[in-house]
CSV table of C-alpha atoms and ligand atoms in Angstrom, one decimal:
chain,number,residue,atom,x,y,z
A,24,MET,CA,-10.1,-62.0,-76.6
A,25,LYS,CA,-7.1,-62.1,-79.4
A,26,ARG,CA,-5.6,-65.9,-79.8
A,27,ASP,CA,-1.8,-66.8,-80.4
A,28,PHE,CA,-0.3,-70.0,-81.4
A,29,LEU,CA,3.3,-70.0,-79.6
A,30,ALA,CA,2.9,-74.0,-78.9
A,31,GLU,CA,0.9,-76.9,-80.2
A,32,THR,CA,-0.6,-76.8,-76.7
A,33,ASP,CA,-2.5,-73.5,-77.4
A,34,PHE,CA,-5.0,-75.5,-79.2
A,35,THR,CA,-7.3,-78.3,-78.1
A,36,THR,CA,-7.4,-81.4,-79.8
A,37,ASP,CA,-11.0,-80.3,-81.2
A,38,GLU,CA,-9.3,-77.0,-82.6
A,39,MET,CA,-6.5,-79.0,-84.0
A,40,ASN,CA,-9.0,-81.2,-86.0
A,41,ARG,CA,-10.5,-77.9,-87.0
A,42,VAL,CA,-7.3,-76.5,-88.3
A,43,PHE,CA,-6.7,-80.0,-90.2
A,44,GLU,CA,-10.1,-79.7,-91.7
A,45,LEU,CA,-10.1,-76.5,-93.1
A,46,CYS,CA,-6.5,-77.1,-94.4
A,47,ARG,CA,-8.0,-80.4,-96.5
A,48,GLN,CA,-11.1,-77.7,-97.6
A,49,MET,CA,-8.3,-74.9,-98.7
A,50,LYS,CA,-6.2,-77.7,-100.3
A,51,GLN,CA,-9.0,-79.1,-102.3
A,52,GLY,CA,-10.2,-75.9,-103.5
A,53,GLU,CA,-13.6,-76.2,-101.7
A,54,ILE,CA,-13.2,-73.1,-99.8
A,55,THR,CA,-11.1,-69.9,-100.7
A,56,PRO,CA,-11.7,-67.4,-97.9
A,57,LYS,CA,-10.4,-64.0,-98.0
A,58,PRO,CA,-10.5,-62.6,-94.4
A,59,LEU,CA,-7.3,-60.7,-94.8
A,60,LEU,CA,-8.8,-58.4,-97.1
A,61,GLY,CA,-7.3,-55.1,-96.5
A,62,LYS,CA,-5.1,-56.1,-93.8
A,63,THR,CA,-1.5,-56.8,-93.2
A,64,VAL,CA,0.4,-59.4,-91.7
A,65,GLY,CA,4.2,-58.9,-90.4
A,66,CYS,CA,6.3,-61.5,-90.8
A,67,ILE,CA,9.4,-61.1,-88.4
A,68,PHE,CA,12.5,-63.7,-89.3
A,69,HIS,CA,15.4,-63.5,-87.0
A,70,LYS,CA,17.2,-66.7,-88.8
A,71,ALA,CA,16.9,-68.0,-92.3
A,72,SER,CA,13.9,-69.8,-93.8
A,73,LEU,CA,12.4,-70.9,-97.4
A,74,ARG,CA,9.5,-72.7,-96.5
A,75,THR,CA,8.0,-70.8,-93.6
A,76,ARG,CA,8.4,-67.5,-95.0
A,77,ILE,CA,7.2,-68.1,-98.4
A,78,SER,CA,4.4,-70.4,-97.7
A,79,PHE,CA,3.4,-67.6,-94.4
A,80,GLU,CA,3.7,-64.8,-97.5
A,81,VAL,CA,1.8,-66.5,-100.3
A,82,GLY,CA,-0.6,-67.9,-97.9
A,83,VAL,CA,-1.7,-64.3,-96.7
A,84,SER,CA,-1.9,-63.3,-100.1
A,85,GLU,CA,-4.1,-66.1,-101.0
A,86,LEU,CA,-6.2,-65.0,-97.8
A,87,GLY,CA,-6.8,-61.5,-99.3
A,88,GLY,CA,-4.1,-59.7,-97.3
A,89,THR,CA,-0.5,-58.3,-98.1
A,90,SER,CA,2.5,-59.6,-95.9
A,91,LEU,CA,5.5,-57.5,-94.5
A,92,TYR,CA,8.9,-59.1,-94.5
A,93,ILE,CA,10.7,-57.9,-91.6
A,94,THR,CA,14.3,-58.7,-90.6
A,95,GLU,CA,16.3,-58.5,-87.3
A,96,LYS,CA,17.9,-55.4,-89.2
A,97,GLU,CA,15.0,-53.4,-89.5
A,98,ILE,CA,13.2,-53.5,-86.0
A,99,GLU,CA,16.2,-55.0,-83.6
A,100,LEU,CA,13.8,-56.4,-81.5
A,101,GLY,CA,14.5,-55.9,-77.8
A,102,LYS,CA,17.6,-54.0,-78.7
A,103,ARG,CA,16.5,-50.9,-80.6
A,104,GLU,CA,13.6,-50.5,-78.0
A,105,SER,CA,11.4,-52.9,-75.6
A,106,ILE,CA,9.7,-55.9,-77.0
A,107,TYR,CA,6.8,-54.3,-75.2
A,108,ASP,CA,6.7,-51.1,-77.0
A,109,ALA,CA,7.4,-52.8,-80.5
A,110,ALA,CA,4.1,-55.0,-79.7
A,111,LYS,CA,2.1,-51.9,-79.2
A,112,VAL,CA,3.3,-50.0,-81.7
A,113,LEU,CA,3.2,-53.2,-84.5
A,114,SER,CA,-0.4,-53.9,-82.9
A,115,ARG,CA,-1.8,-50.3,-84.3
A,116,TYR,CA,-0.3,-51.5,-88.2
A,117,LEU,CA,-0.8,-55.0,-88.5
A,118,ALA,CA,-3.4,-57.7,-88.2
A,119,MET,CA,-1.3,-60.5,-87.3
A,120,ILE,CA,2.8,-61.3,-86.5
A,121,THR,CA,4.7,-64.1,-87.4
A,122,ILE,CA,8.0,-64.5,-85.6
A,123,ARG,CA,11.0,-66.7,-86.1
A,124,THR,CA,13.5,-66.0,-83.6
A,125,PHE,CA,15.8,-67.7,-81.3
A,126,ALA,CA,14.6,-67.3,-77.4
A,127,HIS,CA,11.2,-68.9,-77.4
A,128,SER,CA,10.8,-66.2,-74.1
A,129,ASP,CA,11.0,-63.4,-76.8
A,130,VAL,CA,8.2,-64.9,-78.6
A,131,GLU,CA,6.2,-65.2,-75.3
A,132,GLN,CA,7.1,-61.7,-74.6
A,133,LEU,CA,6.1,-60.2,-77.8
A,134,ALA,CA,2.5,-62.3,-77.5
A,135,LYS,CA,1.8,-61.2,-74.2
A,136,HIS,CA,2.1,-57.2,-74.9
A,137,ALA,CA,0.5,-57.3,-78.6
A,138,ASP,CA,-3.2,-56.9,-78.9
A,139,ILE,CA,-2.8,-59.1,-82.5
A,140,PRO,CA,-2.3,-62.5,-82.8
A,141,VAL,CA,1.2,-63.8,-82.9
A,142,ILE,CA,2.3,-67.2,-84.3
A,143,ASN,CA,5.3,-69.0,-83.4
A,144,ALA,CA,7.2,-69.5,-86.9
A,145,LEU,CA,9.8,-71.3,-85.3
A,146,THR,CA,12.1,-70.7,-82.0
A,147,ASP,CA,14.8,-73.0,-80.6
A,148,LEU,CA,12.3,-74.8,-78.5
A,149,LEU,CA,9.3,-75.4,-80.6
A,150,HIS,CA,8.3,-75.5,-84.5
A,151,PRO,CA,4.8,-75.8,-84.3
A,152,CYS,CA,3.3,-74.3,-87.5
A,153,GLN,CA,5.7,-77.7,-89.1
A,154,ILE,CA,4.3,-80.2,-86.9
A,155,LEU,CA,0.5,-79.5,-87.6
A,156,GLY,CA,1.6,-79.9,-91.0
A,157,ASP,CA,3.5,-83.0,-90.8
A,158,ALA,CA,0.4,-84.0,-88.6
A,159,PHE,CA,-1.9,-83.2,-91.4
A,160,THR,CA,0.7,-84.9,-94.0
A,161,ILE,CA,0.6,-88.2,-91.6
A,162,ILE,CA,-3.5,-88.0,-91.6
A,163,GLU,CA,-3.4,-87.4,-95.1
A,164,LYS,CA,-1.4,-90.4,-96.1
A,165,LYS,CA,-2.2,-92.8,-93.2
A,166,LYS,CA,-5.8,-91.8,-92.9
A,167,LYS,CA,-5.6,-91.7,-89.2
A,168,LEU,CA,-3.0,-90.2,-86.5
A,169,ASP,CA,-3.9,-91.8,-83.3
A,170,GLY,CA,-2.4,-95.0,-82.3
A,171,LEU,CA,0.4,-94.5,-85.1
A,172,LYS,CA,3.8,-95.2,-84.1
A,173,ILE,CA,6.2,-92.2,-85.0
A,174,VAL,CA,9.7,-92.3,-84.6
A,175,TYR,CA,12.1,-89.1,-84.4
A,176,LEU,CA,15.8,-90.2,-84.9
A,177,GLY,CA,18.6,-87.6,-84.6
A,178,ASP,CA,19.2,-84.2,-82.6
A,179,GLY,CA,16.4,-83.5,-79.5
A,180,ASN,CA,15.7,-80.1,-80.8
A,181,ASN,CA,12.6,-77.8,-81.8
A,182,ILE,CA,11.0,-80.3,-83.9
A,183,THR,CA,11.1,-83.3,-81.3
A,184,ASN,CA,10.0,-81.1,-78.8
A,185,SER,CA,7.1,-80.0,-80.9
A,186,PHE,CA,6.2,-83.8,-81.8
A,187,ILE,CA,6.5,-84.6,-77.7
A,188,ASN,CA,3.8,-81.4,-77.6
A,189,LEU,CA,1.5,-83.2,-80.1
A,190,ALA,CA,1.6,-86.4,-77.8
A,191,ARG,CA,0.1,-84.2,-75.5
A,192,ARG,CA,-3.2,-83.7,-77.7
A,193,PHE,CA,-3.3,-87.2,-79.5
A,194,PRO,CA,-2.8,-90.6,-78.6
A,195,ILE,CA,0.0,-91.3,-80.7
A,196,HIS,CA,3.1,-93.5,-79.8
A,197,PHE,CA,6.1,-91.2,-80.1
A,198,VAL,CA,9.7,-92.4,-80.3
A,199,VAL,CA,12.6,-90.4,-80.1
A,200,GLY,CA,15.9,-92.3,-81.0
A,201,THR,CA,18.7,-90.3,-79.7
A,202,ASN,CA,21.8,-90.1,-77.9
A,203,PRO,CA,22.0,-89.2,-73.8
A,204,GLY,CA,23.9,-86.1,-75.2
A,205,THR,CA,21.2,-84.6,-77.3
A,206,MET,CA,18.2,-85.2,-75.4
A,207,PRO,CA,14.9,-83.1,-76.1
A,208,ASP,CA,13.6,-80.5,-73.6
A,209,ALA,CA,13.4,-82.2,-70.2
A,210,GLU,CA,10.2,-80.5,-68.8
A,211,LEU,CA,8.0,-81.1,-72.2
A,212,LEU,CA,8.8,-84.6,-72.0
A,213,LYS,CA,8.1,-85.2,-68.1
A,214,LEU,CA,4.6,-83.3,-68.8
A,215,ALA,CA,3.9,-85.4,-71.8
A,216,GLN,CA,4.9,-88.5,-70.1
A,217,ALA,CA,2.9,-87.8,-66.9
A,218,GLU,CA,-0.1,-86.6,-69.0
A,219,LYS,CA,-0.1,-90.1,-70.8
A,220,VAL,CA,-2.2,-88.8,-73.6
A,221,GLY,CA,-0.1,-90.0,-76.2
A,222,ARG,CA,2.8,-92.4,-75.3
A,223,VAL,CA,6.3,-91.1,-75.6
A,224,GLU,CA,9.6,-92.9,-75.2
A,225,VAL,CA,12.9,-92.2,-75.5
A,226,ILE,CA,15.3,-94.7,-76.6
A,227,PHE,CA,19.4,-94.7,-77.0
A,228,ASP,CA,19.4,-97.6,-79.8
A,229,PRO,CA,18.6,-96.5,-83.2
A,230,LYS,CA,17.4,-100.4,-84.1
A,231,GLU,CA,15.4,-100.7,-81.3
A,232,ALA,CA,13.7,-97.4,-82.0
A,233,VAL,CA,12.4,-97.8,-85.7
A,234,ARG,CA,11.5,-101.5,-85.0
A,235,ASN,CA,7.6,-101.5,-87.0
A,236,ALA,CA,7.4,-97.7,-87.3
A,237,ASP,CA,4.7,-96.4,-89.4
A,238,VAL,CA,6.6,-93.0,-89.4
A,239,VAL,CA,10.3,-92.6,-89.4
A,240,TYR,CA,11.2,-88.4,-89.1
A,241,THR,CA,14.5,-86.8,-89.0
A,242,ASP,CA,15.8,-83.2,-88.9
A,243,VAL,CA,19.3,-81.6,-89.2
A,244,TRP,CA,21.9,-82.6,-86.4
A,245,ALA,CA,22.6,-79.0,-85.9
A,246,SER,CA,19.8,-76.7,-86.0
A,247,MET,CA,20.1,-72.5,-86.4
A,248,GLY,CA,22.4,-71.0,-84.4
A,249,GLN,CA,24.1,-74.2,-83.4
A,250,LYS,CA,26.1,-74.7,-86.3
A,251,HIS,CA,29.3,-74.6,-84.2
A,252,LEU,CA,28.3,-77.7,-82.9
A,253,ALA,CA,27.9,-79.5,-85.8
A,254,GLU,CA,31.2,-81.8,-85.7
A,255,GLU,CA,30.2,-82.7,-81.8
A,256,LYS,CA,26.9,-83.4,-82.9
A,257,ALA,CA,27.4,-85.4,-85.7
A,258,ALA,CA,29.7,-87.8,-83.7
A,259,LEU,CA,26.9,-88.4,-81.3
A,260,LEU,CA,24.3,-89.3,-83.8
A,261,LYS,CA,25.9,-90.9,-86.5
A,262,ASP,CA,24.5,-94.4,-85.8
A,263,PHE,CA,21.2,-92.2,-85.8
A,264,GLN,CA,21.5,-91.7,-89.8
A,265,VAL,CA,18.3,-92.6,-91.5
A,266,ASN,CA,19.4,-95.1,-94.3
A,267,ASP,CA,18.3,-98.2,-96.0
A,268,ASN,CA,19.7,-100.7,-93.5
A,269,LEU,CA,17.9,-98.9,-90.5
A,270,MET,CA,14.5,-98.4,-92.8
A,271,LYS,CA,14.2,-102.6,-93.5
A,272,LEU,CA,13.2,-102.4,-89.6
A,273,ALA,CA,10.2,-100.4,-89.9
A,274,LYS,CA,7.3,-101.3,-91.7
A,275,PRO,CA,7.4,-102.0,-95.4
A,276,ASP,CA,4.8,-98.9,-95.7
A,277,CYS,CA,6.5,-96.7,-93.3
A,278,LEU,CA,6.3,-92.9,-94.2
A,279,VAL,CA,10.0,-91.0,-94.5
A,280,MET,CA,9.7,-87.4,-93.2
A,281,HIS,CA,12.3,-84.4,-92.8
A,282,CYS,CA,11.0,-80.9,-92.2
A,283,LEU,CA,13.8,-79.5,-94.4
A,284,PRO,CA,16.5,-78.1,-95.1
A,285,ALA,CA,18.5,-81.5,-94.9
A,286,LEU,CA,21.8,-82.1,-95.0
A,287,ARG,CA,22.0,-85.2,-97.3
A,288,ASN,CA,23.8,-87.8,-96.4
A,289,ALA,CA,24.5,-86.7,-93.0
A,290,GLU,CA,21.2,-87.4,-91.2
A,291,ILE,CA,19.5,-89.1,-94.1
A,292,THR,CA,20.9,-90.5,-97.0
A,293,ASP,CA,20.0,-89.7,-100.5
A,294,SER,CA,18.6,-93.0,-101.4
A,295,VAL,CA,15.9,-92.9,-98.3
A,296,ILE,CA,15.0,-88.8,-99.1
A,297,ASP,CA,14.5,-89.8,-102.6
A,298,GLY,CA,13.2,-93.2,-102.0
A,299,PRO,CA,9.5,-94.3,-102.6
A,300,ASN,CA,8.2,-93.8,-98.9
A,301,SER,CA,9.6,-90.2,-98.6
A,302,VAL,CA,6.8,-87.9,-98.4
A,303,VAL,CA,9.1,-84.6,-98.0
A,304,PHE,CA,7.9,-82.3,-100.8
A,305,ASP,CA,4.4,-83.2,-99.6
A,306,GLN,CA,5.1,-82.1,-96.1
A,307,ALA,CA,6.7,-78.9,-97.5
A,308,GLU,CA,3.6,-78.3,-99.4
A,309,ASN,CA,1.3,-78.7,-96.7
A,310,ARG,CA,3.1,-76.2,-94.8
A,311,LEU,CA,1.1,-73.8,-96.8
A,312,HIS,CA,-2.2,-75.0,-96.5
A,313,ILE,CA,-2.0,-75.6,-92.6
A,314,GLN,CA,-0.7,-71.9,-91.9
A,315,LYS,CA,-3.6,-70.5,-93.8
A,316,ALA,CA,-6.0,-72.6,-91.5
A,317,ILE,CA,-4.1,-71.8,-88.5
A,318,MET,CA,-4.3,-68.2,-89.3
A,319,LEU,CA,-8.1,-68.6,-90.0
A,320,VAL,CA,-8.6,-70.2,-86.6
A,321,LEU,CA,-6.8,-67.4,-84.7
A,322,MET,CA,-9.2,-65.1,-86.4
A,323,ASP,CA,-11.9,-67.3,-85.3
A,324,ASP,CA,-13.7,-66.6,-89.1
A,325,LYS,CA,-17.5,-67.6,-88.7
A,326,ARG,CA,-18.1,-67.7,-92.5
A,327,LEU,CA,-16.4,-70.8,-93.2
A,328,LYS,CA,-18.0,-74.2,-94.0
A,329,ASN,CA,-17.9,-76.4,-90.8
B,638,LIG,N1,11.1,-76.2,-92.4
B,638,LIG,C1,11.2,-75.2,-92.5
B,638,LIG,O1,10.8,-74.7,-91.5
B,638,LIG,O2,12.0,-74.7,-93.2
B,638,LIG,P1,12.7,-73.0,-93.4
B,638,LIG,O3,13.3,-73.2,-92.5
B,638,LIG,O4,12.9,-73.1,-94.7
B,638,LIG,O5,11.5,-72.2,-93.4
B,639,LIG,N1,15.6,-78.0,-86.1
B,639,LIG,C1,15.9,-77.1,-87.2
B,639,LIG,C2,14.7,-77.0,-88.2
B,639,LIG,C3,14.5,-76.2,-89.3
B,639,LIG,C4,13.3,-76.1,-90.2
B,639,LIG,C5,16.3,-75.5,-86.9
B,639,LIG,O1,15.8,-75.4,-86.0
B,639,LIG,O2,17.6,-75.1,-87.4
């Protein structure tokens, strides 16, 4: 049966560890698999993208395949024809689909009706490829993930929700430092807190949130599709800016992370994003390797070294 990757929880902990190991092997050049030889992957993007689109297209090419960049303009998914019809037709041409759009339910519907694997390249709800890449970066730098205090400061958005899902698979201590008016998804939060795999907390005081952190992560205060709320969000979140004063409360070797693109000197200061603890460009690089690993696991490629 075909597999999709729409949410972190589509993979078991063992499968995620396999993704991390494949990612490491490809990054080190220990393996150079080409399972996509002669195949085409469709990359449907309804929102702007630098990292995700380019790392997917480069990744498909490195796995031996061809990528096809498809914007809303060409296919008008769900408007010109139903998502069902589009899913059936695309499945006759392509080996796999990656899709970035607004409603998570559109991606679920596409995956349900497609006969080929579908990968979530970001929705309003989740950004699972980003979070797997970030978890890999943390493991690279800290040599572990379990037990770390990972603090996310700012808007409760798709990145926050994806970290909450990561805490449903790994025993991390995930702290969301945010304003009561910018909370992450209530349902995912409830699930993670009930499952108790990792410990997930929401703290409204940025100083208390960041104390002794192993990782401090932030993202733009207004995500794509929400730019009209930028001023309102900035007013609610100004105390959650990642700056030198706040970073003094974290551990001295605390990693500073941001998925990028950043609005410099809004959610994070230049001094911190360009400072010695920042790993933002390693995160960006790892998107390439992790997405190749995700594609391999979805294709269940048995030729790979374990
Ligand atoms: N981090 C990330 O997904 O970047 P893009 O929006 O540029 O793809
Ligand atoms: N939360 C951001 C992430 C961009 C990679 C957005 O959705 O715009």
